[in-house]
């Protein structure tokens, strides 16, 4: 046995040495795939390390209690609904003393702007995440290291008054140094930058806003200077060392009930980060398997060519008595040896690429990643490389077995062994199953986590809710077919089904529904509240899975909640479908996924095969070189089509990411400016728009050149009747969003008029309206001169005549919902509407306008460019990993291109010899091959980039003006085409140079 293995190894080594550069290119093919896997797996592990370390610091403590959404409140300041009261602070302090915990309270908001100012210039105001802290007690856990001035505690620098500490990314973006003056919203007095702190002090995956735009620390004593009443909206607790994790979670739930707020605990964050790290890591590796697939194809192509060149050798060995299985084992060992060498080389390259790949991961995660060598990633890549080689080496091995001994008698004839249809099909099935099992094994940890998380959610805190807009005095009995027990939680909501009072009602009991006994949903008032029913009727109910407490028949003195049978049936049905959910087998999912992927790839390769055949028929226009290059395309079309697919896939990945990002930004820039009528937007607090505030806005802008001013008001109307015919209250037409535009901008428009006319200044105060020509309007039967009877929020009824229809230019306000435009002074004044102002300001004065507007209380201003930069940063974050995968895939495609051209020269040695024999020089032969390579690369580039262009054209066509190639993406497209040509020419030069220098004799 050992002797045979030794023979197989020696024979494989000898064949690899004889193969020379072709064996080398095969090794590099698999090395490119392994390098991709190792680099991406290292990235996933680095992300996991970043997410799983310093969890207490990331959470702000063992327990963080907050009254706002986890990402912060994007409101107009610190409102009553978003802060803790003095009584809450007293409760928190008492709880901390009782449990021997440290604590600190602070306020976080996202509506302050910071801009660098000096005597002559204004910086661009930037929205930041602002944290009002007690510098002596923040942070409550860990240490906040100040970058500038280094070594000085923040508590000594941030002393209140007009002092501020900013993050490194904010300082770099605006060129701010320690000691500079900055303007902060709500005041005209400048603040002095006393410190620059690291970005990662606040920026992370859970706080992307701080990572995008930066953040600032201010002392809580500075809040009155900004006309803000300091009231904390977050409280952090640190428990004594050694507190069990389960107890920390229970303490968090206790604080939620005590403070009537939400809480996150370090153990829960750790568990969530473990799941996120596993999912992200597995997803990244699966994305990189495409490069490994390309490497496997390179191994397979090389070995098939080698088998065809060694048919006489194989026939001779069979003649001398070697069995087919021995031939198979000999080539299989050679394939594994190629895979082993490729895996070793790829692992080294993957480690070296890790530092570069990590930079993309930092963009995605908004956290610093530490580069180091992960033995797990090396083993991961090596094993996958060997497995892939074994899978793709199966077809060449079976082809070698098909060689018959009799061909040794006809050595001058060409013999190309082929697999039969059944053998090819079985080989394909085995490859799909094997690759599917590999993918399934990679996904197994993620599936286990998902299954466990769903099981935990099913057992613990999965909430299902519905909202009843209209109340009836009678309680509707509820009958359930199967016996079920549910915890009942009821909250009060306003008429629009928006939360009005939080946790007024607590889960005090359970109700058992049976098929024999109709039951009501009964809830009790929260402990500590009055015994009287709430001011608003309870019209939303949360249904929770059964808890461990014993079910009861309800409690006396409760409130009966009217709901309909159909709504309850929907809730019960959704609950049961969740309870019956089981996680599918990851291996089955992997096999199905690989099978579908293979089917798509075969279809694409088939289409490219046809394309190559068609291109090969093109006229050569009298050029001999072009004629020979086109004829060469007709040989080995399957291999060439595979190479084109790999190259075009890389081109498509990179171009689509760029085109979509730039297309969305260009699309939004056009849409926002057109929709609002200006590039500087001012958002007042709802209800605060008045003569006094407008006077303040006009006052600060009196020295700023403003070309046009626009006021947009938005409200909702209930449509009661159309031409006297009442409509159902559930009709989509019954609820209509309206816009009232007052502007001196003649170019401002709500859309393109397609029937009738648009609004004019003379329509002010007239009972007319213009409707959007959308799906809802078309289905309603409304026509020109129709009269709509509408009701405002205060109950006023009006008859409005339709004088025109407009087609929205896509973007904002477009879609299936009906919208209307009404002249000013038609609707009665309302506090329920929303208004904003748009000013058309020349770009050189935008910074000045924004800085001046930021000093006006009760409003905030931004330019359209802020939305553009926000979208860009989001796109940069979420496309970071796909971008690096696309780049690595393009590198793998370049390697397979080199391998393809090398195999082509190997197969054409006889042709090259004949061309030289008839007088062609080596340089001309190389030019023919370069033309062939250029045709392949251009076809691949145009296919990949063209498909991206089609996708972005379809996406932007909703605006009425398709953008097939965004302006800022044009250099990228040109660069990708040039890169494709360079890759092909470099591949040809590397692989064909030796062949064309060979002598004829």
CSV table of C-alpha atoms in Angstrom, one decimal, residues 200-593:
chain,number,residue,atom,x,y,z
A,200,UNK,CA,-14.4,54.4,18.6
A,201,UNK,CA,-15.3,55.9,22.0
A,202,UNK,CA,-18.9,56.1,20.8
A,203,UNK,CA,-19.0,54.9,17.2
A,204,UNK,CA,-19.8,51.3,16.7
A,205,UNK,CA,-22.2,49.0,14.9
A,206,UNK,CA,-25.0,50.1,17.3
A,207,UNK,CA,-24.3,53.8,16.9
A,208,UNK,CA,-23.6,54.3,13.2
A,209,UNK,CA,-24.6,58.0,13.3
A,210,UNK,CA,-21.6,58.8,15.4
A,211,UNK,CA,-19.4,56.8,13.0
A,212,UNK,CA,-20.8,58.6,10.0
A,213,UNK,CA,-20.8,62.2,11.2
A,214,UNK,CA,-19.0,62.3,14.5
A,215,UNK,CA,-20.0,63.2,18.0
A,216,UNK,CA,-19.4,65.7,20.7
A,217,UNK,CA,-19.2,65.7,24.5
A,218,UNK,CA,-20.7,68.7,26.4
A,219,UNK,CA,-21.0,69.2,30.1
A,220,UNK,CA,-24.5,69.0,31.3
A,221,UNK,CA,-23.9,72.5,32.7
A,222,UNK,CA,-23.7,73.8,29.1
A,223,UNK,CA,-27.2,72.7,28.3
A,224,UNK,CA,-28.9,76.0,29.3
A,225,UNK,CA,-26.5,77.9,27.0
A,226,UNK,CA,-28.2,76.1,24.1
A,227,UNK,CA,-31.7,76.7,25.5
A,228,UNK,CA,-32.0,73.1,26.4
A,229,UNK,CA,-33.3,72.0,29.8
A,230,UNK,CA,-31.0,69.2,30.8
A,231,UNK,CA,-32.9,66.1,31.5
A,232,UNK,CA,-31.2,62.7,31.0
A,233,UNK,CA,-32.6,60.2,28.6
A,234,UNK,CA,-30.1,57.4,29.4
A,235,UNK,CA,-28.8,55.9,32.6
A,236,UNK,CA,-25.9,53.4,32.9
A,237,UNK,CA,-25.4,51.0,35.8
A,238,UNK,CA,-22.3,49.0,36.7
A,239,UNK,CA,-22.8,46.1,39.1
A,240,UNK,CA,-20.3,44.6,41.5
A,241,UNK,CA,-17.7,42.3,39.9
A,242,UNK,CA,-18.9,38.7,39.9
A,243,UNK,CA,-22.6,39.4,39.4
A,244,UNK,CA,-24.0,36.4,37.5
A,245,UNK,CA,-25.1,37.2,33.9
A,246,UNK,CA,-28.6,35.9,34.4
A,247,UNK,CA,-29.0,38.1,37.4
A,248,UNK,CA,-27.8,41.1,35.3
A,249,UNK,CA,-30.5,40.3,32.8
A,250,UNK,CA,-33.2,40.1,35.5
A,251,UNK,CA,-32.0,43.4,37.0
A,252,UNK,CA,-32.4,44.9,33.5
A,253,UNK,CA,-36.0,43.7,33.3
A,254,UNK,CA,-36.6,45.0,36.9
A,255,UNK,CA,-35.3,48.5,35.9
A,256,UNK,CA,-37.5,48.5,32.8
A,257,UNK,CA,-40.5,48.1,35.0
A,258,UNK,CA,-39.2,50.5,37.6
A,259,UNK,CA,-38.3,53.3,35.2
A,260,UNK,CA,-40.9,52.5,32.5
A,261,UNK,CA,-38.2,52.5,29.9
A,262,UNK,CA,-36.2,50.1,27.8
A,263,UNK,CA,-33.0,48.4,28.9
A,264,UNK,CA,-30.0,46.6,27.3
A,265,UNK,CA,-27.7,44.5,29.4
A,266,UNK,CA,-24.1,43.5,28.7
A,267,UNK,CA,-24.9,39.7,28.6
A,268,UNK,CA,-27.7,40.3,26.1
A,269,UNK,CA,-25.5,42.5,24.0
A,270,UNK,CA,-22.8,39.8,24.1
A,271,UNK,CA,-25.3,37.1,23.0
A,272,UNK,CA,-26.6,39.3,20.2
A,273,UNK,CA,-23.0,40.1,19.1
A,274,UNK,CA,-22.1,36.4,19.1
A,275,UNK,CA,-25.0,35.8,16.7
A,276,UNK,CA,-24.1,38.8,14.6
A,277,UNK,CA,-20.5,37.8,14.4
A,278,UNK,CA,-21.3,34.2,13.4
A,279,UNK,CA,-23.8,35.3,10.8
A,280,UNK,CA,-21.5,38.0,9.3
A,281,UNK,CA,-18.5,35.6,9.3
A,282,UNK,CA,-20.4,32.8,7.6
A,283,UNK,CA,-22.0,35.2,5.1
A,284,UNK,CA,-18.6,36.7,4.2
A,285,UNK,CA,-17.1,33.3,3.6
A,286,UNK,CA,-20.0,32.1,1.5
A,287,UNK,CA,-19.7,35.3,-0.6
A,288,UNK,CA,-16.0,34.4,-1.2
A,289,UNK,CA,-16.7,30.8,-2.3
A,290,UNK,CA,-17.2,32.1,-5.9
A,291,UNK,CA,-13.4,32.7,-6.1
A,292,UNK,CA,-12.7,29.2,-4.8
A,293,UNK,CA,-15.2,27.9,-7.5
A,294,UNK,CA,-13.2,29.8,-10.1
A,295,UNK,CA,-10.0,28.1,-8.8
A,296,UNK,CA,-11.6,24.7,-9.0
A,297,UNK,CA,-12.5,25.4,-12.6
A,298,UNK,CA,-8.9,26.3,-13.3
A,299,UNK,CA,-7.7,23.0,-11.8
A,300,UNK,CA,-10.3,21.0,-13.8
A,301,UNK,CA,-9.4,22.8,-17.1
A,302,UNK,CA,-5.6,22.2,-16.5
A,303,UNK,CA,-6.0,18.5,-15.7
A,304,UNK,CA,-8.3,17.9,-18.6
A,305,UNK,CA,-5.7,19.4,-21.0
A,306,UNK,CA,-3.0,17.3,-19.3
A,307,UNK,CA,-5.1,14.1,-19.7
A,308,UNK,CA,-5.6,14.8,-23.4
A,309,UNK,CA,-1.9,15.4,-23.9
A,310,UNK,CA,-1.0,12.2,-22.1
A,311,UNK,CA,-3.5,9.8,-23.8
A,312,UNK,CA,-0.6,7.8,-25.3
A,313,UNK,CA,1.1,7.6,-21.9
A,314,UNK,CA,-2.1,6.5,-20.2
A,315,UNK,CA,-2.7,3.9,-23.0
A,316,UNK,CA,0.8,2.6,-22.6
A,317,UNK,CA,0.4,2.2,-18.8
A,318,UNK,CA,-2.9,0.3,-19.3
A,319,UNK,CA,-1.2,-1.9,-21.9
A,320,UNK,CA,1.4,-2.8,-19.4
A,321,UNK,CA,-1.3,-3.9,-16.9
A,322,UNK,CA,-2.3,-0.9,-14.8
A,323,UNK,CA,-6.0,-0.9,-13.8
A,324,UNK,CA,-8.4,1.9,-14.4
A,325,UNK,CA,-8.7,2.5,-10.7
A,326,UNK,CA,-4.9,2.8,-10.4
A,327,UNK,CA,-4.9,5.4,-13.3
A,328,UNK,CA,-7.7,7.2,-11.4
A,329,UNK,CA,-5.8,7.2,-8.2
A,330,UNK,CA,-2.6,8.4,-9.9
A,331,UNK,CA,-4.4,11.5,-11.4
A,332,UNK,CA,-6.4,12.0,-8.2
A,333,UNK,CA,-3.2,12.2,-6.2
A,334,UNK,CA,-1.8,14.7,-8.7
A,335,UNK,CA,-4.9,16.8,-8.3
A,336,UNK,CA,-4.6,16.7,-4.5
A,337,UNK,CA,-1.0,17.7,-4.7
A,338,UNK,CA,-1.8,20.6,-6.9
A,339,UNK,CA,-4.5,21.6,-4.5
A,340,UNK,CA,-2.2,21.2,-1.5
A,341,UNK,CA,0.4,23.5,-3.0
A,342,UNK,CA,-2.2,25.9,-4.1
A,343,UNK,CA,-3.7,25.9,-0.6
A,344,UNK,CA,-0.4,26.6,1.1
A,345,UNK,CA,0.4,29.4,-1.3
A,346,UNK,CA,-3.1,30.8,-1.0
A,347,UNK,CA,-3.0,30.7,2.8
A,348,UNK,CA,0.2,32.8,2.7
A,349,UNK,CA,-1.3,35.3,0.3
A,350,UNK,CA,-4.5,35.4,2.3
A,351,UNK,CA,-2.7,36.3,5.4
A,352,UNK,CA,-0.9,39.1,3.6
A,353,UNK,CA,-4.2,40.4,2.2
A,354,UNK,CA,-5.8,40.4,5.6
A,355,UNK,CA,-4.6,43.9,6.5
A,356,UNK,CA,-6.0,45.4,3.3
A,357,UNK,CA,-9.3,43.5,3.6
A,358,UNK,CA,-9.7,44.6,7.2
A,359,UNK,CA,-9.9,48.2,6.1
A,360,UNK,CA,-13.1,47.4,4.3
A,361,UNK,CA,-14.4,45.6,7.3
A,362,UNK,CA,-13.7,48.7,9.5
A,363,UNK,CA,-15.9,50.7,7.1
A,364,UNK,CA,-18.6,48.1,7.4
A,365,UNK,CA,-18.4,47.7,11.2
A,366,UNK,CA,-17.5,51.3,12.1
A,367,UNK,CA,-15.0,49.9,14.5
A,368,UNK,CA,-11.2,49.3,14.5
A,369,UNK,CA,-10.1,45.8,13.6
A,370,UNK,CA,-6.9,44.3,14.7
A,371,UNK,CA,-4.9,42.4,12.0
A,372,UNK,CA,-3.4,39.1,13.2
A,373,UNK,CA,-2.9,35.6,11.9
A,374,UNK,CA,-5.8,33.3,12.6
A,375,UNK,CA,-4.8,29.6,12.6
A,376,UNK,CA,-8.5,28.7,12.2
A,377,UNK,CA,-8.6,30.8,8.9
A,378,UNK,CA,-5.5,29.0,7.6
A,379,UNK,CA,-7.0,25.6,8.3
A,380,UNK,CA,-10.3,26.7,6.9
A,381,UNK,CA,-8.8,27.8,3.6
A,382,UNK,CA,-6.5,24.8,3.3
A,383,UNK,CA,-9.3,22.3,3.9
A,384,UNK,CA,-11.7,24.1,1.5
A,385,UNK,CA,-8.9,24.2,-1.1
A,386,UNK,CA,-8.3,20.5,-0.9
A,387,UNK,CA,-12.0,19.7,-0.9
A,388,UNK,CA,-12.6,21.9,-3.9
A,389,UNK,CA,-9.7,20.4,-5.8
A,390,UNK,CA,-10.9,16.9,-5.1
A,391,UNK,CA,-14.4,17.8,-6.3
A,392,UNK,CA,-13.3,19.5,-9.5
A,393,UNK,CA,-10.6,16.9,-10.1
A,394,UNK,CA,-13.3,14.2,-10.4
A,395,UNK,CA,-14.1,14.9,-14.0
A,396,UNK,CA,-10.4,14.8,-15.3
A,397,UNK,CA,-9.8,11.6,-13.3
A,398,UNK,CA,-12.8,9.8,-14.9
A,399,UNK,CA,-11.8,11.1,-18.3
A,400,UNK,CA,-8.3,9.5,-17.8
A,401,UNK,CA,-10.0,6.2,-17.0
A,402,UNK,CA,-11.9,6.3,-20.3
A,403,UNK,CA,-8.6,6.2,-22.3
A,404,UNK,CA,-8.4,2.9,-24.1
A,405,UNK,CA,-5.1,0.9,-24.5
A,406,UNK,CA,-5.7,0.4,-28.3
A,407,UNK,CA,-4.8,4.0,-29.2
A,408,UNK,CA,-1.1,3.1,-28.5
A,409,UNK,CA,-1.2,1.5,-32.0
A,410,UNK,CA,-2.2,4.9,-33.6
A,411,UNK,CA,0.1,7.4,-32.0
A,412,UNK,CA,-0.2,10.0,-34.7
A,413,UNK,CA,-4.0,10.3,-34.5
A,414,UNK,CA,-5.7,12.7,-32.1
A,415,UNK,CA,-7.7,11.0,-29.4
A,416,UNK,CA,-9.9,13.1,-27.1
A,417,UNK,CA,-11.5,10.9,-24.5
A,418,UNK,CA,-15.0,12.0,-23.4
A,419,UNK,CA,-17.4,11.0,-20.6
A,420,UNK,CA,-20.7,9.6,-21.5
A,421,UNK,CA,-23.9,11.4,-20.9
A,422,UNK,CA,-24.8,9.3,-17.8
A,423,UNK,CA,-21.3,9.6,-16.4
A,424,UNK,CA,-21.3,13.3,-16.9
A,425,UNK,CA,-24.7,13.7,-15.2
A,426,UNK,CA,-23.6,11.5,-12.3
A,427,UNK,CA,-20.4,13.5,-11.9
A,428,UNK,CA,-22.3,16.7,-11.9
A,429,UNK,CA,-24.7,15.4,-9.2
A,430,UNK,CA,-21.8,14.3,-7.1
A,431,UNK,CA,-20.1,17.7,-7.4
A,432,UNK,CA,-23.4,19.5,-6.5
A,433,UNK,CA,-24.0,17.3,-3.5
A,434,UNK,CA,-20.3,17.6,-2.3
A,435,UNK,CA,-20.2,21.4,-2.8
A,436,UNK,CA,-23.7,21.7,-1.1
A,437,UNK,CA,-22.5,19.7,1.9
A,438,UNK,CA,-19.5,22.0,2.1
A,439,UNK,CA,-21.7,25.1,2.0
A,440,UNK,CA,-24.1,23.5,4.5
A,441,UNK,CA,-21.2,22.8,6.9
A,442,UNK,CA,-20.2,26.4,6.7
A,443,UNK,CA,-23.7,27.6,7.4
A,444,UNK,CA,-24.4,25.1,10.2
A,445,UNK,CA,-23.3,27.3,13.1
A,446,UNK,CA,-25.5,30.2,11.8
A,447,UNK,CA,-28.5,27.9,11.4
A,448,UNK,CA,-28.0,26.6,14.9
A,449,UNK,CA,-27.9,30.1,16.3
A,450,UNK,CA,-31.0,31.2,14.2
A,451,UNK,CA,-32.9,28.1,15.3
A,452,UNK,CA,-32.0,28.7,19.0
A,453,UNK,CA,-32.9,32.4,18.7
A,454,UNK,CA,-36.3,31.7,17.2
A,455,UNK,CA,-36.9,29.0,19.8
A,456,UNK,CA,-36.0,31.5,22.6
A,457,UNK,CA,-38.1,34.2,21.0
A,458,UNK,CA,-41.0,31.7,20.6
A,459,UNK,CA,-40.7,30.8,24.3
A,460,UNK,CA,-40.0,34.2,25.7
A,461,UNK,CA,-40.9,37.6,24.3
A,462,UNK,CA,-42.3,37.5,20.7
A,463,UNK,CA,-44.9,40.3,20.5
A,464,UNK,CA,-47.8,40.3,18.1
A,465,UNK,CA,-50.0,43.4,17.9
A,466,UNK,CA,-52.8,44.9,16.0
A,467,UNK,CA,-54.7,48.2,16.2
A,468,UNK,CA,-58.4,49.0,16.2
A,469,UNK,CA,-59.0,52.5,14.9
A,470,UNK,CA,-62.6,52.8,15.9
A,471,UNK,CA,-64.1,51.8,19.3
A,472,UNK,CA,-67.5,50.6,20.1
A,473,UNK,CA,-69.2,50.6,23.5
A,474,UNK,CA,-70.1,47.0,23.3
A,475,UNK,CA,-67.5,44.3,24.0
A,476,UNK,CA,-67.2,41.7,21.3
A,477,UNK,CA,-67.0,38.1,22.6
A,478,UNK,CA,-64.0,36.1,21.3
A,479,UNK,CA,-64.2,32.4,20.5
A,480,UNK,CA,-61.0,30.4,19.8
A,481,UNK,CA,-61.2,26.9,18.3
A,482,UNK,CA,-58.3,25.4,20.3
A,483,UNK,CA,-57.5,26.0,23.9
A,484,UNK,CA,-54.7,28.5,24.3
A,485,UNK,CA,-53.3,30.7,27.0
A,486,UNK,CA,-51.8,34.1,26.5
A,487,UNK,CA,-50.4,37.0,28.5
A,488,UNK,CA,-52.3,40.2,27.8
A,489,UNK,CA,-50.6,43.6,27.6
A,490,UNK,CA,-52.7,46.6,26.6
A,491,UNK,CA,-51.5,50.2,25.9
A,492,UNK,CA,-53.4,53.3,25.1
A,493,UNK,CA,-53.0,54.7,21.5
A,494,UNK,CA,-54.3,57.7,19.7
A,495,UNK,CA,-56.7,57.7,16.8
A,496,UNK,CA,-53.9,57.2,14.3
A,497,UNK,CA,-52.7,54.0,16.1
A,498,UNK,CA,-49.6,55.8,17.3
A,499,UNK,CA,-48.4,55.2,20.8
A,500,UNK,CA,-49.8,57.9,23.1
A,501,UNK,CA,-49.2,56.6,26.7
A,502,UNK,CA,-46.5,54.0,27.3
A,503,UNK,CA,-46.9,51.2,29.9
A,504,UNK,CA,-50.1,52.7,31.4
A,505,UNK,CA,-51.4,49.1,31.4
A,506,UNK,CA,-49.2,46.3,32.6
A,507,UNK,CA,-49.6,42.5,32.1
A,508,UNK,CA,-51.5,41.7,35.3
A,509,UNK,CA,-53.2,38.5,34.4
A,510,UNK,CA,-53.9,35.8,31.8
A,511,UNK,CA,-57.0,34.8,30.1
A,512,UNK,CA,-57.8,31.3,28.9
A,513,UNK,CA,-59.8,31.0,25.6
A,514,UNK,CA,-61.8,27.9,25.0
A,515,UNK,CA,-64.2,26.7,22.4
A,516,UNK,CA,-66.9,26.3,25.0
A,517,UNK,CA,-66.7,29.5,26.9
A,518,UNK,CA,-66.6,32.9,25.1
A,519,UNK,CA,-64.2,35.2,26.8
A,520,UNK,CA,-63.3,38.9,26.9
A,521,UNK,CA,-59.8,40.3,27.0
A,522,UNK,CA,-59.5,41.7,30.4
A,523,UNK,CA,-56.6,43.8,31.7
A,524,UNK,CA,-55.9,45.7,34.9
A,525,UNK,CA,-54.6,49.2,35.4
A,526,UNK,CA,-50.9,49.5,36.1
A,527,UNK,CA,-49.8,49.6,39.7
A,528,UNK,CA,-49.4,53.1,41.0
A,529,UNK,CA,-51.9,54.7,38.6
A,530,UNK,CA,-55.4,55.8,39.2
A,531,UNK,CA,-58.3,53.4,39.3
A,532,UNK,CA,-60.1,55.3,36.6
A,533,UNK,CA,-60.0,54.1,33.0
A,534,UNK,CA,-57.5,56.0,30.8
A,535,UNK,CA,-58.5,59.1,29.0
A,536,UNK,CA,-58.3,57.4,25.7
A,537,UNK,CA,-59.8,54.1,24.9
A,538,UNK,CA,-57.5,51.1,24.8
A,539,UNK,CA,-57.3,50.2,21.1
A,540,UNK,CA,-54.1,48.1,20.8
A,541,UNK,CA,-53.4,44.8,22.5
A,542,UNK,CA,-50.1,42.9,22.6
A,543,UNK,CA,-50.4,39.1,22.8
A,544,UNK,CA,-47.5,37.3,24.4
A,545,UNK,CA,-46.7,33.6,24.6
A,546,UNK,CA,-47.8,31.9,27.8
A,547,UNK,CA,-45.6,32.6,30.8
A,548,UNK,CA,-44.9,30.3,33.7
A,549,UNK,CA,-47.6,31.8,35.9
A,550,UNK,CA,-50.9,30.0,36.2
A,551,UNK,CA,-53.7,31.1,33.9
A,552,UNK,CA,-56.7,32.7,35.6
A,553,UNK,CA,-60.1,33.6,34.5
A,554,UNK,CA,-59.4,37.3,34.7
A,555,UNK,CA,-59.6,39.9,37.4
A,556,UNK,CA,-62.5,42.1,38.6
A,557,UNK,CA,-62.4,45.8,37.9
A,558,UNK,CA,-60.6,45.3,34.6
A,559,UNK,CA,-61.2,47.1,31.3
A,560,UNK,CA,-62.9,45.2,28.5
A,561,UNK,CA,-61.2,45.7,25.2
A,562,UNK,CA,-63.4,45.4,22.1
A,563,UNK,CA,-61.8,43.6,19.2
A,564,UNK,CA,-63.3,41.7,16.3
A,565,UNK,CA,-63.2,37.9,15.8
A,566,UNK,CA,-61.3,38.2,12.5
A,567,UNK,CA,-58.5,40.3,14.1
A,568,UNK,CA,-58.1,37.7,16.9
A,569,UNK,CA,-58.1,34.9,14.4
A,570,UNK,CA,-55.2,36.6,12.6
A,571,UNK,CA,-53.2,37.0,15.8
A,572,UNK,CA,-53.8,33.3,16.8
A,573,UNK,CA,-52.9,32.1,13.3
A,574,UNK,CA,-49.6,34.1,13.3
A,575,UNK,CA,-48.7,32.8,16.7
A,576,UNK,CA,-49.3,29.2,15.7
A,577,UNK,CA,-47.3,29.5,12.5
A,578,UNK,CA,-44.3,30.9,14.5
A,579,UNK,CA,-44.7,28.1,17.1
A,580,UNK,CA,-44.6,25.5,14.3
A,581,UNK,CA,-41.5,27.0,12.6
A,582,UNK,CA,-38.5,24.6,12.5
A,583,UNK,CA,-35.1,25.5,11.2
A,584,UNK,CA,-34.4,23.7,7.9
A,585,UNK,CA,-31.3,21.5,7.5
A,586,UNK,CA,-28.3,23.7,6.5
A,587,UNK,CA,-26.9,20.9,4.4
A,588,UNK,CA,-30.2,20.6,2.5
A,589,UNK,CA,-30.2,24.3,2.0
A,590,UNK,CA,-26.6,24.2,0.8
A,591,UNK,CA,-27.3,21.5,-1.7
A,592,UNK,CA,-30.4,23.3,-3.1
A,593,UNK,CA,-28.5,26.6,-3.2
